[in-house]
PDB file of C-alpha atoms and ligand atoms in Angstrom:
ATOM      1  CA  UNK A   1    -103.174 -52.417 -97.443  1.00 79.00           C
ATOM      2  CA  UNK A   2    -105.912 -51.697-100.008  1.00 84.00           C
ATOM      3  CA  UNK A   3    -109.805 -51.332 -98.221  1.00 95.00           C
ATOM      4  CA  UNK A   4    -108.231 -50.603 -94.873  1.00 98.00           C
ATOM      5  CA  UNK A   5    -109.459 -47.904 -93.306  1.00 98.00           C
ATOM      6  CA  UNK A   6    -106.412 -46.908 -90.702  1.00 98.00           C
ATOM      7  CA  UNK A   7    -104.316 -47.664 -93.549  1.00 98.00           C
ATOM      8  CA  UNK A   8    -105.983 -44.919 -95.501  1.00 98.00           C
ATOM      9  CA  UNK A   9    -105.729 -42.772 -92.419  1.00 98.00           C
ATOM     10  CA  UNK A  10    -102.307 -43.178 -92.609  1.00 98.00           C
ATOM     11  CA  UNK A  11    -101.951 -42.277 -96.729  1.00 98.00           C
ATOM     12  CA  UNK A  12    -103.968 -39.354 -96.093  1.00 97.00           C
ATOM     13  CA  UNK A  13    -107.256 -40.707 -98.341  1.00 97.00           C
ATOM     14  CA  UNK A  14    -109.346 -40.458 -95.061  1.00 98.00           C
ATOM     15  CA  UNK A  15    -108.679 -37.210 -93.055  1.00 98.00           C
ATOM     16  CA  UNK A  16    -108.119 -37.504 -89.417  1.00 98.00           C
ATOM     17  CA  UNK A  17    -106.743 -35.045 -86.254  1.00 98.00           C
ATOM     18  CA  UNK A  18    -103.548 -36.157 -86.201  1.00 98.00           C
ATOM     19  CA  UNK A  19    -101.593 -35.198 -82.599  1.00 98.00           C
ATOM     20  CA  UNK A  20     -98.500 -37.057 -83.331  1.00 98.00           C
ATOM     21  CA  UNK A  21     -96.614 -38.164 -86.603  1.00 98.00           C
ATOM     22  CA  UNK A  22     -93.166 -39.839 -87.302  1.00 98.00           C
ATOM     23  CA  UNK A  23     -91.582 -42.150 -89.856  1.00 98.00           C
ATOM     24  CA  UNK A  24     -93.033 -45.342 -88.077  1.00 98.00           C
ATOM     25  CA  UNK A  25     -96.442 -44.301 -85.903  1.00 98.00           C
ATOM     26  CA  UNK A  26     -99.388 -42.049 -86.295  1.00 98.00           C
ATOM     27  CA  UNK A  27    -101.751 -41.215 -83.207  1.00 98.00           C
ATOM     28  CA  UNK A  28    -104.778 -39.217 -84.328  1.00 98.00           C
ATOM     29  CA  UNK A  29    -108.197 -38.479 -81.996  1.00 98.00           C
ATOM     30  CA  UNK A  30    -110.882 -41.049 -82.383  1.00 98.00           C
ATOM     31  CA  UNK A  31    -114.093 -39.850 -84.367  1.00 98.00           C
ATOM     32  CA  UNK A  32    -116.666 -41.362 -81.165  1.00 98.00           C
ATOM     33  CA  UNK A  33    -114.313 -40.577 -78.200  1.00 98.00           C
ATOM     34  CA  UNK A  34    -115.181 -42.480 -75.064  1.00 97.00           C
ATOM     35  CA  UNK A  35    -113.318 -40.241 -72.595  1.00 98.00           C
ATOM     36  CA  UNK A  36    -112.685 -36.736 -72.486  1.00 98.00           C
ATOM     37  CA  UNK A  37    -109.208 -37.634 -74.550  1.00 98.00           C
ATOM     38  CA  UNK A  38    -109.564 -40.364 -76.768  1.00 98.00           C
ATOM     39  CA  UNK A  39    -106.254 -40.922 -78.806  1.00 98.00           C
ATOM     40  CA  UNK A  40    -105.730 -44.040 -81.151  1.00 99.00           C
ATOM     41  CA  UNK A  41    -102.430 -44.712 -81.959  1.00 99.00           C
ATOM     42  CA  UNK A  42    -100.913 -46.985 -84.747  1.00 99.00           C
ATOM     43  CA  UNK A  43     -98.265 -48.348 -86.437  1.00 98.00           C
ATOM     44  CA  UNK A  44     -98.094 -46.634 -90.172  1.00 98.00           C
ATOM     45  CA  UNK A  45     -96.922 -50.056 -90.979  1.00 98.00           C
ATOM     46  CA  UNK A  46    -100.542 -52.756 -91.782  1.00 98.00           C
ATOM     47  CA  UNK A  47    -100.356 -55.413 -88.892  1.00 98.00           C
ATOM     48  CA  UNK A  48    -103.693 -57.109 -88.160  1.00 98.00           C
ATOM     49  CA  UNK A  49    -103.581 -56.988 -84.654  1.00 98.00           C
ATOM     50  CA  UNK A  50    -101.776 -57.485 -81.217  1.00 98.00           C
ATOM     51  CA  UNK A  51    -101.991 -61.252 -82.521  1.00 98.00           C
ATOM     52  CA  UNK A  52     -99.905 -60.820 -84.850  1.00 98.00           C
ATOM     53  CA  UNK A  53     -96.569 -59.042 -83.356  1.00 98.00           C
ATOM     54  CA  UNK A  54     -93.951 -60.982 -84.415  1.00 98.00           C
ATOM     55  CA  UNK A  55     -89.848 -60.511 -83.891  1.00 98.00           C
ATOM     56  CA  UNK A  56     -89.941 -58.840 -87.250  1.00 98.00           C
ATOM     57  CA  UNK A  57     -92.483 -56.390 -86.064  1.00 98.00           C
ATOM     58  CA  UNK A  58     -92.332 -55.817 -82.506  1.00 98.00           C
ATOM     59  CA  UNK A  59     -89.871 -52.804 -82.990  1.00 98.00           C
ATOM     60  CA  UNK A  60     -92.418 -50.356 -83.803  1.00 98.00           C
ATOM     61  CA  UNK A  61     -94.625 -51.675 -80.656  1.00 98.00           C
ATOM     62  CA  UNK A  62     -92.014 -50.703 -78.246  1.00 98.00           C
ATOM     63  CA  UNK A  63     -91.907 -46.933 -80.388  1.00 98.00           C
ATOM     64  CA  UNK A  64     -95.603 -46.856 -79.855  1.00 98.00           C
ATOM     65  CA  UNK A  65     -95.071 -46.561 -76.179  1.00 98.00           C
ATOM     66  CA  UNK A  66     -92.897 -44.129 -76.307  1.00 98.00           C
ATOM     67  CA  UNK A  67     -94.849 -42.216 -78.056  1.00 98.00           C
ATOM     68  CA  UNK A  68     -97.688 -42.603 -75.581  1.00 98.00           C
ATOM     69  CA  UNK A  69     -95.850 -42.005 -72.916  1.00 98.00           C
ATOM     70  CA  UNK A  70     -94.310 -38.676 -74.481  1.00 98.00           C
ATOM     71  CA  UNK A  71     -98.328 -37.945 -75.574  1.00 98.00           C
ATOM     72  CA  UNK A  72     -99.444 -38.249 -72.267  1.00 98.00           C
ATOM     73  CA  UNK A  73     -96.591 -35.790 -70.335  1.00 98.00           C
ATOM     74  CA  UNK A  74     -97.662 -33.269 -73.738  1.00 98.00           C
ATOM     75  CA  UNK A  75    -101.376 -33.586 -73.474  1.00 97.00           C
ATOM     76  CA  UNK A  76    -101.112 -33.269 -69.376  1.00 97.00           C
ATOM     77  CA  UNK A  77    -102.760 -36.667 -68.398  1.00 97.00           C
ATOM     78  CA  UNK A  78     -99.599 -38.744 -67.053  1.00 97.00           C
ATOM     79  CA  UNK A  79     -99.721 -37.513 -63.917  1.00 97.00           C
ATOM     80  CA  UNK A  80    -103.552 -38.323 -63.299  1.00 96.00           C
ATOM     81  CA  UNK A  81    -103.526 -41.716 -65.163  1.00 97.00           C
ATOM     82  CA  UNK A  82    -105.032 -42.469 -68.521  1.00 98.00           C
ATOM     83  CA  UNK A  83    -106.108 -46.583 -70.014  1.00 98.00           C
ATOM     84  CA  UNK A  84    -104.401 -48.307 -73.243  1.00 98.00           C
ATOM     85  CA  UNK A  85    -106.306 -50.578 -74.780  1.00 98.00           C
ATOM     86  CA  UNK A  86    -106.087 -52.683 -77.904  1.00 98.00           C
ATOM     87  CA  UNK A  87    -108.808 -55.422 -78.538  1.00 98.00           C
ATOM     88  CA  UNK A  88    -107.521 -58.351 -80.743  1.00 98.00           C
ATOM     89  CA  UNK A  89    -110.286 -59.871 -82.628  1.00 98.00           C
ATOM     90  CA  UNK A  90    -114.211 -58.915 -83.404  1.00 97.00           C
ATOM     91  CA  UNK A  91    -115.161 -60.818 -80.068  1.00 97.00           C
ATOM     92  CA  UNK A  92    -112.803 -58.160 -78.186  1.00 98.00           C
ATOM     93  CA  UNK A  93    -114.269 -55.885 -79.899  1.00 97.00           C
ATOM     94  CA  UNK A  94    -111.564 -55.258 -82.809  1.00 98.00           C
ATOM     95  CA  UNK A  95    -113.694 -53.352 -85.315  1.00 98.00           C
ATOM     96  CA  UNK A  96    -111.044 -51.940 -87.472  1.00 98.00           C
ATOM     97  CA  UNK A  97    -108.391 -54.566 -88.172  1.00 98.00           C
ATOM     98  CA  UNK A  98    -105.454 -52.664 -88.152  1.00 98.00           C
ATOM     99  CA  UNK A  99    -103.088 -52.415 -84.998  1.00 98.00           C
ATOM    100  CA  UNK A 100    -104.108 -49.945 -83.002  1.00 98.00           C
ATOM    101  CA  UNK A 101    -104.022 -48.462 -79.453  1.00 98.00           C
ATOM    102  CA  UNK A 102    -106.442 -46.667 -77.295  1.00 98.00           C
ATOM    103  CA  UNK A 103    -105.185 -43.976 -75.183  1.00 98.00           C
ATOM    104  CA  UNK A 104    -108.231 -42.986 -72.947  1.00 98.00           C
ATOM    105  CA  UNK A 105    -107.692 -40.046 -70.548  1.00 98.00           C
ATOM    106  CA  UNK A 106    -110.086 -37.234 -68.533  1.00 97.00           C
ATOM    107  CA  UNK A 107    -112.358 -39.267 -66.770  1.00 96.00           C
ATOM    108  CA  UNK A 108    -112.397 -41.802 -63.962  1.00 95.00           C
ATOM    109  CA  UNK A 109    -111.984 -45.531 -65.678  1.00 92.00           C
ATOM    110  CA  UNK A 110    -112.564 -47.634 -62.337  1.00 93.00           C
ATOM    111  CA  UNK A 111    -115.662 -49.267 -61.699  1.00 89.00           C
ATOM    112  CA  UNK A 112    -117.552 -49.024 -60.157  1.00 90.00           C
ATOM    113  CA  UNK A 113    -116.191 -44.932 -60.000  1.00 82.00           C
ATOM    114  CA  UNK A 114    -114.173 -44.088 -56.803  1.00 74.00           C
TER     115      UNK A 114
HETATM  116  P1  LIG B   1    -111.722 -50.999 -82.222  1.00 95.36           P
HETATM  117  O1  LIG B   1    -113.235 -51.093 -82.088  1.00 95.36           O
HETATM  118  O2  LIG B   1    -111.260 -51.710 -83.474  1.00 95.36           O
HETATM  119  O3  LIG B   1    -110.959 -51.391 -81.002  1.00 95.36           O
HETATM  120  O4  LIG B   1    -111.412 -49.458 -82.408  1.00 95.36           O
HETATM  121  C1  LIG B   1    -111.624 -48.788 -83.614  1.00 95.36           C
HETATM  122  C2  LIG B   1    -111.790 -47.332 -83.273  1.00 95.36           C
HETATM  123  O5  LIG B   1    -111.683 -46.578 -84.448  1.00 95.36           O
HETATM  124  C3  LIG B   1    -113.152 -46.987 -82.650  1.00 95.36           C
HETATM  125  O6  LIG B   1    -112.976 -46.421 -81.354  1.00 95.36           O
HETATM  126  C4  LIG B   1    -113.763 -45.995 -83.641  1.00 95.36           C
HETATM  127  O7  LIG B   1    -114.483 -44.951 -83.014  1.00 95.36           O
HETATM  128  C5  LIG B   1    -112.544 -45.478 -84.378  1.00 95.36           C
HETATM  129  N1  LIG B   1    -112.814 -45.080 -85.746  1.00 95.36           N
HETATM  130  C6  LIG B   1    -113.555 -45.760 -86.672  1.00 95.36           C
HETATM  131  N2  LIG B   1    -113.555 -45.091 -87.841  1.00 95.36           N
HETATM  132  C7  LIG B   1    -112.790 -43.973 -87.654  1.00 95.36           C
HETATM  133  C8  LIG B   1    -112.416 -42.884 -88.505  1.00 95.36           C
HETATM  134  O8  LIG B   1    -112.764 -42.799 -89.689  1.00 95.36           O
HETATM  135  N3  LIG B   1    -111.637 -41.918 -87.959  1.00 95.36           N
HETATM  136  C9  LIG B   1    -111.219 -41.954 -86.655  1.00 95.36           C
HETATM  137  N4  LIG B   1    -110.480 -40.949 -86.212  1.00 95.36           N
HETATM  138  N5  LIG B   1    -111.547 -42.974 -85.822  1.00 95.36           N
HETATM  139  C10 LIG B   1    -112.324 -43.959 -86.321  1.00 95.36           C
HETATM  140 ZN1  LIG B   2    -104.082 -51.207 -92.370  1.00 95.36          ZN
END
């Protein structure tokens, strides 16, 4: 989708550190990390947000999970425990409106910290 910044990630017109690539999903390193490892990943597919996964769609949200799951056994933070997050919506949050998850990893996400 033309003016969308993920979506220009994913055509290569914004350069990004990509750490997993297929067909279907990109995950790439966010550019203001908020843990130690800070991994966004997305369909390569434009969907809005979590609000709009439909029966059509849905397919590549189960792939996405794989593909954090096999991330986080790669990068070495399954065993301690690592956050996904996606905000839906600029009062989540959302800045980028493009499907997207945070993978957040390295650091202690309870709170107050154990
Ligand atoms: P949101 O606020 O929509 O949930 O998350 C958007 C995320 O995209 C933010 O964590 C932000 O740091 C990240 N981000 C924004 N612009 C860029 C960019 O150009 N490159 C990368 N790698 N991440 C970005
Ligand atoms: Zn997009």
């Amino acid at each position: 989708m033309q003016d969308c910044l993920f979506c220009k990630i994913v055509a290569g017109e914004i350069p990004s550190t990509k750490v997993y690539e297929d067909d279907s999903v990109l995950a790439f390193r966010d550019i203001d990390p908020q843990a130690p490892e800070h991994i966004l990943v997305i369909p390569k597919a434009h969907i809005q947000s979590a609000a709009c996964v439909t029966a059509e769609n849905s397919a590549v949200v189960a792939h996405i999970f794989e593909v954090i799951s096999e991330l986080s056994c790669k990068l070495g933070f399954a065993e301690e425990g690592f956050r996904v997050v996606s905000n839906v919506g600029a009062r989540a949050g959302q800045t980028v409106p493009h499907l997207h998850f945070h993978v957040l990893a390295g650091r202690d996400m309870t709170w107050p910290p154990g």
